[in-house]
Amino acid sequence: DTHTKHGEVSFADAVARGCTPANSVVLHAGDFCKWPDTSGIVAFNNWMGADQFLATFPKEQKLVVLGNHDHHPLCFWKAPWRYVAKDQLNFTLLENEELTLHFMPERELRVFGTSYHLPTLRSWEGILPHHCDVLVTHAPCRAGDRLCNTDLCAAVGKLGHPKNLEKRVCLSGHAHERHFEEEDDNTIWVGAATRVPVVVSLRFK
């Protein structure tokens, strides 16, 4: 949840921990704008292409979902390419989509992204792919959290085992400055609604 404060973000810890395009993927769980206006979307897109760390990653490894501040949740969400030509985006927007990334040696990662949805407008059943490795959503999805989207949390609990990881990673935004990283038997739950980048180590099978 950078809310136009992209210039305050430092990737020093990620660099120190050896994160590179060869072994990492950049995820943004939404709310890069204060309000869904042209200037906020253009500024975010420019930052994604110009930041010294982010510029080393191809757009296919910079995955973004929309938050409630990036569109109006009652207007079927004006996608960023209504303000920036889609082929000019410096990131990949996932809107109920799955993308498979390939890493060497012979490793792949299936990432599914879904944006903010009002509970009355979205049922999660049948949307989430059964064996995705990483789920990125703006809606908080940690069980027991007062801001948790309980329908989403229940749907994640019904998913099969991830295809390539020992445990699925479920990363969410929205709950400002409430970073958490918790594990249960099948899932690593990460709250990343902060302007301090969160580095999560994936455990491949």
mmCIF file of C-alpha atoms in Angstrom:
data_model
loop_
_atom_site.group_PDB
_atom_site.id
_atom_site.type_symbol
_atom_site.label_atom_id
_atom_site.label_comp_id
_atom_site.label_asym_id
_atom_site.label_seq_id
_atom_site.Cartn_x
_atom_site.Cartn_y
_atom_site.Cartn_z
ATOM 1 C CA ASP A 1 0.000 0.000 0.000
ATOM 2 C CA THR A 2 2.359 2.696 -1.211
ATOM 3 C CA HIS A 3 -0.396 5.311 -1.812
ATOM 4 C CA THR A 4 1.777 7.466 -4.147
ATOM 5 C CA LYS A 5 4.708 7.377 -1.655
ATOM 6 C CA HIS A 6 6.835 5.241 -3.952
ATOM 7 C CA GLY A 7 9.848 7.478 -3.500
ATOM 8 C CA GLU A 8 10.025 6.456 0.167
ATOM 9 C CA VAL A 9 10.486 2.778 -0.664
ATOM 10 C CA SER A 10 13.973 1.331 -0.216
ATOM 11 C CA PHE A 11 14.989 -2.052 -1.565
ATOM 12 C CA ALA A 12 18.270 -2.111 0.374
ATOM 13 C CA ASP A 13 17.240 -5.180 2.383
ATOM 14 C CA ALA A 14 16.180 -7.060 -0.748
ATOM 15 C CA VAL A 15 19.500 -6.260 -2.394
ATOM 16 C CA ALA A 16 21.418 -7.294 0.740
ATOM 17 C CA ARG A 17 19.565 -10.608 0.767
ATOM 18 C CA GLY A 18 20.539 -11.318 -2.818
ATOM 19 C CA CYS A 19 17.203 -10.703 -4.566
ATOM 20 C CA THR A 20 17.711 -10.508 -8.341
ATOM 21 C CA PRO A 21 15.589 -11.248 -11.415
ATOM 22 C CA ALA A 22 17.254 -14.670 -11.539
ATOM 23 C CA ASN A 23 15.696 -15.752 -8.246
ATOM 24 C CA SER A 24 12.927 -13.303 -7.321
ATOM 25 C CA VAL A 25 9.580 -11.827 -8.277
ATOM 26 C CA VAL A 26 8.260 -8.414 -7.214
ATOM 27 C CA LEU A 27 4.660 -8.332 -5.938
ATOM 28 C CA HIS A 28 2.514 -5.277 -5.165
ATOM 29 C CA ALA A 29 -0.776 -6.046 -3.401
ATOM 30 C CA GLY A 30 -2.574 -2.878 -4.461
ATOM 31 C CA ASP A 31 -3.319 0.685 -3.335
ATOM 32 C CA PHE A 32 -0.542 2.403 -5.231
ATOM 33 C CA CYS A 33 -2.848 5.434 -5.618
ATOM 34 C CA LYS A 34 -4.559 7.699 -3.115
ATOM 35 C CA TRP A 35 -7.441 7.982 -5.563
ATOM 36 C CA PRO A 36 -7.818 6.375 -9.004
ATOM 37 C CA ASP A 37 -6.655 9.327 -11.077
ATOM 38 C CA THR A 38 -4.381 9.624 -14.079
ATOM 39 C CA SER A 39 -1.449 11.200 -12.236
ATOM 40 C CA GLY A 40 -1.273 8.471 -9.584
ATOM 41 C CA ILE A 41 -1.329 5.644 -12.093
ATOM 42 C CA VAL A 42 1.209 7.305 -14.385
ATOM 43 C CA ALA A 43 3.543 8.031 -11.446
ATOM 44 C CA PHE A 44 3.362 4.408 -10.277
ATOM 45 C CA ASN A 45 4.042 3.103 -13.768
ATOM 46 C CA ASN A 46 7.026 5.436 -14.142
ATOM 47 C CA TRP A 47 8.430 4.312 -10.780
ATOM 48 C CA MET A 48 8.103 0.673 -11.776
ATOM 49 C CA GLY A 49 10.250 1.389 -14.806
ATOM 50 C CA ALA A 50 12.750 3.875 -13.381
ATOM 51 C CA ASP A 51 13.625 2.687 -9.865
ATOM 52 C CA GLN A 52 17.192 1.377 -9.822
ATOM 53 C CA PHE A 53 16.185 -1.985 -8.336
ATOM 54 C CA LEU A 54 12.851 -2.473 -10.123
ATOM 55 C CA ALA A 55 14.280 -1.539 -13.513
ATOM 56 C CA THR A 56 16.405 -4.698 -13.478
ATOM 57 C CA PHE A 57 13.249 -6.870 -13.506
ATOM 58 C CA PRO A 58 11.233 -7.629 -16.642
ATOM 59 C CA LYS A 59 7.591 -6.563 -16.430
ATOM 60 C CA GLU A 60 6.557 -10.236 -16.264
ATOM 61 C CA GLN A 61 8.268 -10.425 -12.854
ATOM 62 C CA LYS A 62 6.652 -7.264 -11.471
ATOM 63 C CA LEU A 63 3.121 -8.395 -10.659
ATOM 64 C CA VAL A 64 0.439 -6.011 -9.398
ATOM 65 C CA VAL A 65 -3.186 -6.248 -8.285
ATOM 66 C CA LEU A 66 -5.551 -3.306 -7.797
ATOM 67 C CA GLY A 67 -6.630 -2.047 -4.385
ATOM 68 C CA ASN A 68 -9.742 -0.133 -3.414
ATOM 69 C CA HIS A 69 -7.858 3.172 -3.863
ATOM 70 C CA ASP A 70 -6.841 2.231 -7.410
ATOM 71 C CA HIS A 71 -10.405 2.054 -8.715
ATOM 72 C CA HIS A 72 -13.941 2.682 -7.536
ATOM 73 C CA PRO A 73 -15.280 -0.676 -6.310
ATOM 74 C CA LEU A 74 -18.785 0.011 -7.594
ATOM 75 C CA CYS A 75 -17.811 0.918 -11.163
ATOM 76 C CA PHE A 76 -16.260 -2.331 -12.365
ATOM 77 C CA TRP A 77 -12.827 -0.799 -11.888
ATOM 78 C CA LYS A 78 -11.196 1.306 -14.526
ATOM 79 C CA ALA A 79 -8.070 -0.622 -15.453
ATOM 80 C CA PRO A 80 -4.754 1.285 -15.502
ATOM 81 C CA TRP A 81 -4.412 1.010 -19.279
ATOM 82 C CA ARG A 82 -7.336 3.411 -19.610
ATOM 83 C CA TYR A 83 -4.755 5.982 -18.506
ATOM 84 C CA VAL A 84 -1.546 4.294 -19.724
ATOM 85 C CA ALA A 85 -1.388 2.304 -22.955
ATOM 86 C CA LYS A 86 -1.267 -1.363 -21.998
ATOM 87 C CA ASP A 87 1.899 -1.973 -23.996
ATOM 88 C CA GLN A 88 3.541 0.892 -22.082
ATOM 89 C CA LEU A 89 2.946 -0.602 -18.633
ATOM 90 C CA ASN A 90 6.144 -1.362 -16.730
ATOM 91 C CA PHE A 91 4.449 -4.126 -14.745
ATOM 92 C CA THR A 92 1.962 -6.948 -15.263
ATOM 93 C CA LEU A 93 -1.532 -6.485 -13.874
ATOM 94 C CA LEU A 94 -3.211 -9.663 -12.649
ATOM 95 C CA GLU A 95 -6.992 -9.372 -12.519
ATOM 96 C CA ASN A 96 -8.275 -12.833 -11.614
ATOM 97 C CA GLU A 97 -5.427 -14.236 -13.682
ATOM 98 C CA GLU A 98 -2.658 -16.757 -13.193
ATOM 99 C CA LEU A 99 0.853 -16.368 -14.561
ATOM 100 C CA THR A 100 3.533 -19.061 -14.618
ATOM 101 C CA LEU A 101 7.097 -17.851 -14.129
ATOM 102 C CA HIS A 102 10.098 -19.980 -15.048
ATOM 103 C CA PHE A 103 13.308 -19.964 -13.047
ATOM 104 C CA MET A 104 16.455 -21.980 -13.478
ATOM 105 C CA PRO A 105 17.195 -24.757 -12.862
ATOM 106 C CA GLU A 106 13.875 -26.091 -14.143
ATOM 107 C CA ARG A 107 11.742 -24.388 -11.529
ATOM 108 C CA GLU A 108 8.440 -22.686 -12.140
ATOM 109 C CA LEU A 109 6.134 -20.598 -9.989
ATOM 110 C CA ARG A 110 2.387 -20.236 -10.518
ATOM 111 C CA VAL A 111 1.157 -16.835 -9.279
ATOM 112 C CA PHE A 112 -2.515 -15.875 -9.162
ATOM 113 C CA GLY A 113 -3.556 -12.270 -8.577
ATOM 114 C CA THR A 114 -6.957 -10.875 -7.696
ATOM 115 C CA SER A 115 -7.884 -7.299 -6.862
ATOM 116 C CA TYR A 116 -10.038 -5.765 -4.149
ATOM 117 C CA HIS A 117 -13.649 -6.924 -4.163
ATOM 118 C CA LEU A 118 -16.535 -6.018 -1.944
ATOM 119 C CA PRO A 119 -17.771 -9.212 -0.239
ATOM 120 C CA THR A 120 -21.269 -8.655 -1.647
ATOM 121 C CA LEU A 121 -19.927 -8.504 -5.199
ATOM 122 C CA ARG A 122 -17.611 -11.483 -5.236
ATOM 123 C CA SER A 123 -17.794 -15.122 -4.320
ATOM 124 C CA TRP A 124 -14.338 -16.686 -4.229
ATOM 125 C CA GLU A 125 -15.533 -20.204 -4.892
ATOM 126 C CA GLY A 126 -14.361 -21.397 -8.292
ATOM 127 C CA ILE A 127 -12.133 -18.346 -8.906
ATOM 128 C CA LEU A 128 -8.903 -19.411 -7.225
ATOM 129 C CA PRO A 129 -6.883 -21.991 -9.176
ATOM 130 C CA HIS A 130 -6.669 -25.211 -7.251
ATOM 131 C CA HIS A 131 -2.896 -25.664 -7.202
ATOM 132 C CA CYS A 132 -1.491 -22.113 -7.414
ATOM 133 C CA ASP A 133 1.773 -21.519 -5.565
ATOM 134 C CA VAL A 134 1.375 -17.829 -4.707
ATOM 135 C CA LEU A 135 -1.849 -15.884 -4.220
ATOM 136 C CA VAL A 136 -1.684 -12.067 -4.292
ATOM 137 C CA THR A 137 -4.771 -10.189 -3.162
ATOM 138 C CA HIS A 138 -5.542 -6.767 -1.786
ATOM 139 C CA ALA A 139 -8.144 -8.209 0.573
ATOM 140 C CA PRO A 140 -6.673 -9.276 3.945
ATOM 141 C CA CYS A 141 -6.940 -13.025 4.313
ATOM 142 C CA ARG A 142 -5.383 -14.009 7.635
ATOM 143 C CA ALA A 143 -7.803 -16.017 9.767
ATOM 144 C CA GLY A 144 -8.736 -14.216 12.973
ATOM 145 C CA ASP A 145 -7.800 -10.740 11.749
ATOM 146 C CA ARG A 146 -10.646 -8.264 12.246
ATOM 147 C CA LEU A 147 -10.146 -7.028 8.655
ATOM 148 C CA CYS A 148 -10.012 -10.535 7.235
ATOM 149 C CA ASN A 149 -12.138 -11.368 4.208
ATOM 150 C CA THR A 150 -13.556 -14.551 5.713
ATOM 151 C CA ASP A 151 -14.933 -15.835 2.400
ATOM 152 C CA LEU A 152 -11.498 -15.534 0.806
ATOM 153 C CA CYS A 153 -9.802 -17.174 3.766
ATOM 154 C CA ALA A 154 -12.240 -20.089 3.592
ATOM 155 C CA ALA A 155 -11.691 -20.477 -0.156
ATOM 156 C CA VAL A 156 -7.898 -20.571 0.294
ATOM 157 C CA GLY A 157 -8.350 -23.266 2.928
ATOM 158 C CA LYS A 158 -10.115 -25.461 0.392
ATOM 159 C CA LEU A 159 -7.367 -25.283 -2.228
ATOM 160 C CA GLY A 160 -5.226 -28.291 -3.025
ATOM 161 C CA HIS A 161 -1.526 -28.421 -2.316
ATOM 162 C CA PRO A 162 0.572 -25.961 -4.327
ATOM 163 C CA LYS A 163 2.161 -27.421 -7.419
ATOM 164 C CA ASN A 164 5.760 -26.354 -6.863
ATOM 165 C CA LEU A 165 6.162 -25.137 -3.271
ATOM 166 C CA GLU A 166 6.122 -26.941 0.050
ATOM 167 C CA LYS A 167 3.661 -24.302 1.295
ATOM 168 C CA ARG A 168 1.494 -21.843 -0.606
ATOM 169 C CA VAL A 169 2.201 -18.141 -0.035
ATOM 170 C CA CYS A 170 -0.855 -15.914 0.404
ATOM 171 C CA LEU A 171 0.159 -12.241 0.335
ATOM 172 C CA SER A 172 -2.312 -9.441 1.009
ATOM 173 C CA GLY A 173 -2.483 -5.683 1.501
ATOM 174 C CA HIS A 174 -5.118 -3.217 2.756
ATOM 175 C CA ALA A 175 -4.435 -3.487 6.523
ATOM 176 C CA HIS A 176 -1.975 -0.580 6.793
ATOM 177 C CA GLU A 177 1.267 -0.993 8.698
ATOM 178 C CA ARG A 178 0.214 -4.371 10.065
ATOM 179 C CA HIS A 179 2.919 -6.592 8.699
ATOM 180 C CA PHE A 180 2.688 -10.246 9.638
ATOM 181 C CA GLU A 181 4.132 -13.511 8.439
ATOM 182 C CA GLU A 182 2.518 -16.628 9.863
ATOM 183 C CA GLU A 183 2.378 -20.275 8.849
ATOM 184 C CA ASP A 184 -0.071 -23.098 9.217
ATOM 185 C CA ASP A 185 0.176 -26.630 7.841
ATOM 186 C CA ASN A 186 -0.333 -25.589 4.212
ATOM 187 C CA THR A 187 0.074 -21.816 3.861
ATOM 188 C CA ILE A 188 2.422 -18.940 4.639
ATOM 189 C CA TRP A 189 0.216 -15.878 5.308
ATOM 190 C CA VAL A 190 1.898 -12.530 4.664
ATOM 191 C CA GLY A 191 0.503 -9.066 5.384
ATOM 192 C CA ALA A 192 2.422 -6.600 3.231
ATOM 193 C CA ALA A 193 0.423 -3.353 3.441
ATOM 194 C CA THR A 194 3.535 -1.365 4.237
ATOM 195 C CA ARG A 195 6.025 0.835 2.412
ATOM 196 C CA VAL A 196 8.837 -1.354 3.739
ATOM 197 C CA PRO A 197 9.353 -4.184 1.226
ATOM 198 C CA VAL A 198 8.772 -7.639 2.672
ATOM 199 C CA VAL A 199 11.107 -10.415 1.523
ATOM 200 C CA VAL A 200 9.604 -13.918 1.680
ATOM 201 C CA SER A 201 11.752 -16.986 1.063
ATOM 202 C CA LEU A 202 9.978 -19.639 -1.008
ATOM 203 C CA ARG A 203 10.543 -23.304 -0.302
ATOM 204 C CA PHE A 204 10.399 -25.345 -3.474
ATOM 205 C CA LYS A 205 9.626 -29.041 -3.394
#
